[in-house]
mmCIF file of C-alpha atoms in Angstrom:
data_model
loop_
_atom_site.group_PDB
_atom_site.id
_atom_site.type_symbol
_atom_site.label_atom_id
_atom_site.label_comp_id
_atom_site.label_asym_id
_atom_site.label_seq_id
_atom_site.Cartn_x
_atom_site.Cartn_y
_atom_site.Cartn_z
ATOM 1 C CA UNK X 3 13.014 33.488 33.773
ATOM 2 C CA UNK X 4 11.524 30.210 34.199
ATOM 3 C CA UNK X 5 8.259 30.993 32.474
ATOM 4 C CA UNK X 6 10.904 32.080 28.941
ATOM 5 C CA UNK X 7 12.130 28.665 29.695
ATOM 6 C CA UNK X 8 9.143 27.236 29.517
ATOM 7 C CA UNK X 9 7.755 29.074 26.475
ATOM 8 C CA UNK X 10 11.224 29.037 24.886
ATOM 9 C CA UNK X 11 10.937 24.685 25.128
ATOM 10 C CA UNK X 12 7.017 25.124 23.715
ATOM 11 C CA UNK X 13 8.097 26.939 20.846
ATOM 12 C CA UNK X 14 10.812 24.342 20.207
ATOM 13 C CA UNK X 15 8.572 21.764 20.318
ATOM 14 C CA UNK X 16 6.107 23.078 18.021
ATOM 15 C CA UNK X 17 8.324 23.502 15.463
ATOM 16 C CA UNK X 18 10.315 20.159 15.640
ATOM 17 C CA UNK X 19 6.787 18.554 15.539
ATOM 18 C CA UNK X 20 5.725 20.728 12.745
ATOM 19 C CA UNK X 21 9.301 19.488 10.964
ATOM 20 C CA UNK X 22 8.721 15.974 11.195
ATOM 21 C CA UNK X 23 5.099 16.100 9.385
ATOM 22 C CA UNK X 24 6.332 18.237 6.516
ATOM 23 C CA UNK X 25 9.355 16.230 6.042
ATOM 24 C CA UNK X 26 6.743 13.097 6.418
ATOM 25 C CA UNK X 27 4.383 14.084 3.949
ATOM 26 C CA UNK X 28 7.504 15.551 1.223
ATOM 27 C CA UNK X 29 8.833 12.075 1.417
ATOM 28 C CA UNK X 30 5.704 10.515 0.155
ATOM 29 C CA UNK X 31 4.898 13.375 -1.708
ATOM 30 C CA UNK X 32 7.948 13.524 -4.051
ATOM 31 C CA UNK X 33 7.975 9.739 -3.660
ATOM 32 C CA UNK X 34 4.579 9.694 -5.621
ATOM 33 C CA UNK X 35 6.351 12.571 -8.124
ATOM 34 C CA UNK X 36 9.118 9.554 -8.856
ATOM 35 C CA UNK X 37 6.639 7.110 -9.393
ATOM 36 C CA UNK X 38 4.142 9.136 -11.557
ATOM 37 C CA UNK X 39 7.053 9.602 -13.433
ATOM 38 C CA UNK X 40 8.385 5.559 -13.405
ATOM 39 C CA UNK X 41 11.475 6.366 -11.750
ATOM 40 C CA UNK X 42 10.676 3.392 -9.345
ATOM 41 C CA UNK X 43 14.261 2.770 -7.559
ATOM 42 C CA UNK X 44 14.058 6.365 -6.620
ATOM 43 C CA UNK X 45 10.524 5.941 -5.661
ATOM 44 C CA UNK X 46 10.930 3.090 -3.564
ATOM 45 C CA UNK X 47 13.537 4.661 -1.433
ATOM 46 C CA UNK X 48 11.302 7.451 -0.401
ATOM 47 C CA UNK X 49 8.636 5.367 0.208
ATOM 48 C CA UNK X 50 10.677 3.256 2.439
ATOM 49 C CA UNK X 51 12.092 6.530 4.456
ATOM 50 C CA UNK X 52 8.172 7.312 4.425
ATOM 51 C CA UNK X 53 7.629 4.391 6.659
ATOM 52 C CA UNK X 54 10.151 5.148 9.500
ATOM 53 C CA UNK X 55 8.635 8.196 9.801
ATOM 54 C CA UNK X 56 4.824 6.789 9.233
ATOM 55 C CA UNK X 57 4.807 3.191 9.737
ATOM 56 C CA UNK X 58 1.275 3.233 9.864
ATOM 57 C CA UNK X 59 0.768 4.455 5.976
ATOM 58 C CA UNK X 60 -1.087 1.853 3.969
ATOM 59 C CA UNK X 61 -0.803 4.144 1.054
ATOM 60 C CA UNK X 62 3.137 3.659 1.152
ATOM 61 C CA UNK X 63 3.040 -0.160 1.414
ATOM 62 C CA UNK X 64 0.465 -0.233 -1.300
ATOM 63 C CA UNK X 65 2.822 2.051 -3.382
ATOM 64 C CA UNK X 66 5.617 -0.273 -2.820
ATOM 65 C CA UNK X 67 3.648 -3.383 -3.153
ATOM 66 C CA UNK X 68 2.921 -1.751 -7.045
ATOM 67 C CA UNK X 69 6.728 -1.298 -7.516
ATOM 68 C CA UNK X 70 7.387 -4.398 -6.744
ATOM 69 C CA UNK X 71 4.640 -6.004 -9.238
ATOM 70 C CA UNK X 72 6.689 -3.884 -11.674
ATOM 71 C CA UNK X 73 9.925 -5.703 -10.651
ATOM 72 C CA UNK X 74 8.145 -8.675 -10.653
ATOM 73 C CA UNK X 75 9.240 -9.263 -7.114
ATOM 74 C CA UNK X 76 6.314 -11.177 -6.169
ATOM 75 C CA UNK X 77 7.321 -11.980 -2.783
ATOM 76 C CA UNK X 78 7.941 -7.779 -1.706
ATOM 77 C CA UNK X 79 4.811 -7.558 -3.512
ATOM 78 C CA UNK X 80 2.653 -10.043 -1.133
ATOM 79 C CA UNK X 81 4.326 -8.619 2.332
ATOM 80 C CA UNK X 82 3.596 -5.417 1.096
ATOM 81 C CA UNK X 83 -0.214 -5.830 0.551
ATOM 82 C CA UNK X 84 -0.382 -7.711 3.502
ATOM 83 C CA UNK X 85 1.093 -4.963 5.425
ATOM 84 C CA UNK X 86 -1.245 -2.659 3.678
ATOM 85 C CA UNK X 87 -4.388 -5.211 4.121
ATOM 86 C CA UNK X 88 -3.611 -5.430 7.902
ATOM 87 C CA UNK X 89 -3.288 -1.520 8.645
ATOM 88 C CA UNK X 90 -6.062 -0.487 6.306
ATOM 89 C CA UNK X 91 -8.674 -3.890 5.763
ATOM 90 C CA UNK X 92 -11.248 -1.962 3.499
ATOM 91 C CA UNK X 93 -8.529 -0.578 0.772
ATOM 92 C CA UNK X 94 -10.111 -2.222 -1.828
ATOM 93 C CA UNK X 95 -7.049 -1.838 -4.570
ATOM 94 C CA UNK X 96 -4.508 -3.809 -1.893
ATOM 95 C CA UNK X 97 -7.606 -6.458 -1.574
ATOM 96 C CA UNK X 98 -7.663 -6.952 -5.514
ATOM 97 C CA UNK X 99 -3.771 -6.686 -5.855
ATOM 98 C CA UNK X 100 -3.638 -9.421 -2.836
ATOM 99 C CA UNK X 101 -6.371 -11.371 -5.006
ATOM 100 C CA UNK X 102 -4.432 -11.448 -8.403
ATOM 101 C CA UNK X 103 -1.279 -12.669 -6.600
ATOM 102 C CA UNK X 104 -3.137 -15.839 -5.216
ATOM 103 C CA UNK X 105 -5.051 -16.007 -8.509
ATOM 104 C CA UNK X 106 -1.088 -16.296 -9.797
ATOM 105 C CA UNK X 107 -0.470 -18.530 -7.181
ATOM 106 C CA UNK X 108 -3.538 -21.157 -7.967
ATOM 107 C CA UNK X 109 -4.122 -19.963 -4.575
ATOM 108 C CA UNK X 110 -8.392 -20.299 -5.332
ATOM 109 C CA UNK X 111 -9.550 -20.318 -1.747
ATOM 110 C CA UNK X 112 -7.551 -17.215 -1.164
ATOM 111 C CA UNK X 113 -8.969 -15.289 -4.162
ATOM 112 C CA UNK X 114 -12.482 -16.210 -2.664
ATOM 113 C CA UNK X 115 -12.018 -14.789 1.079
ATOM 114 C CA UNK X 116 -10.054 -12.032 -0.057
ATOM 115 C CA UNK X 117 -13.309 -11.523 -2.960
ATOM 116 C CA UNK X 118 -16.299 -12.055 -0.115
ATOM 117 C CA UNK X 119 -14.275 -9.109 1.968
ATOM 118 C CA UNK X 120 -14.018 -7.046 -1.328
ATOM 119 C CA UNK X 121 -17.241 -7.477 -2.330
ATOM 120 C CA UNK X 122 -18.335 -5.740 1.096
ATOM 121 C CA UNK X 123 -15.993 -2.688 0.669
ATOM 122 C CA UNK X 124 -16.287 -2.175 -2.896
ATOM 123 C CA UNK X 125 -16.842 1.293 -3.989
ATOM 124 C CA UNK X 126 -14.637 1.981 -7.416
ATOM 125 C CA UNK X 127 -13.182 -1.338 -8.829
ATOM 126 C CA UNK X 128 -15.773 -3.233 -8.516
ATOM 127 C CA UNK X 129 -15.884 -4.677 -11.790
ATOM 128 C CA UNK X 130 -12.843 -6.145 -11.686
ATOM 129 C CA UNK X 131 -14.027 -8.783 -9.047
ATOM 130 C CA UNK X 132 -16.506 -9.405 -11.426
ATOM 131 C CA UNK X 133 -13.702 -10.296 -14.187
ATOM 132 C CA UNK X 134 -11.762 -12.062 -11.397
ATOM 133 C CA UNK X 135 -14.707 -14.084 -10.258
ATOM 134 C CA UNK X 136 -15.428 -15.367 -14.068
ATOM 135 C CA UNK X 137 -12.009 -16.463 -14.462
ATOM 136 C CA UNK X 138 -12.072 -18.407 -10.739
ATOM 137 C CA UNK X 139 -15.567 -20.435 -12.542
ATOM 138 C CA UNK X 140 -13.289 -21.024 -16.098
ATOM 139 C CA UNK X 141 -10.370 -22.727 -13.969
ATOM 140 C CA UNK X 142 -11.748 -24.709 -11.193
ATOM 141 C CA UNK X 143 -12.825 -28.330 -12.141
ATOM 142 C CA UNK X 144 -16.490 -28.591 -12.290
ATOM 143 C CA UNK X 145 -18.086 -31.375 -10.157
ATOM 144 C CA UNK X 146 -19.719 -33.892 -12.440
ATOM 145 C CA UNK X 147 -21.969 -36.477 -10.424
#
């Protein structure tokens, strides 16, 4: 009897686990469905109910940091890149995100840290540093001696 118990309570377990991580990855599944689609109130709300159940996802603050660009809520937008920049340091599209809000900002010294760590983890958007960097040398004063 106590060995059913204990395989009975196993078995539960399993599948309450199992549960959680399908209903984790549907929420940021069909959150990504509402967002492919622009349907970005709907999209933000899963994303959000993705983080209680994966608060660790820099994909879902990155996904929420580009809704709120949409909104042009650029305050959500910043704490969600930073969220995303201090889970995940190498995701290159939060660091150039993070670099065209302080570029919005006049924020230069920002845009050039956040560019020297980019420039190390580069792989795909590399090119827009490139196009970031040439606009950085058009608007800072130049030092004539």
């Amino acid at each position: 009897m106590h060995k059913i118990l204990k395989i009975l309570f196993s078995i539960i377990i399993v599948i309450t686990s199992s549960t959680v991580v399908f209903s984790k990855e549907n929420f940021f599944d069909e959150a990504m469905t509402m967002y492919q689609n622009e349907k970005y109130e709907e999209a933000r709300f899963l994303f959000e109910r993705n983080i209680v159940y994966n608060p660790k996802d820099a994909k879902t603050y990155l996904y929420l940091a580009k809704i709120y660009n949409h909104e042009e809520n650029q305050r959500k937008e910043e704490n969600n890149l930073t969220t995303a920049l201090l889970i995940d340091p190498s995701n290159e599209e939060a660091l150039l995100m993070s670099m065209k809000v302080a570029l919005k900002k006049s924020n230069y010294s920002k845009v050039k840290t956040l560019s020297e760590t980019f420039i190390k983890v580069c792989n795909n958007l590399c090119d827009e540093n490139d196009q970031i960097q040439e606009s950085l040398k058009n608007i800072e004063p130049k030092n004539e001696s």
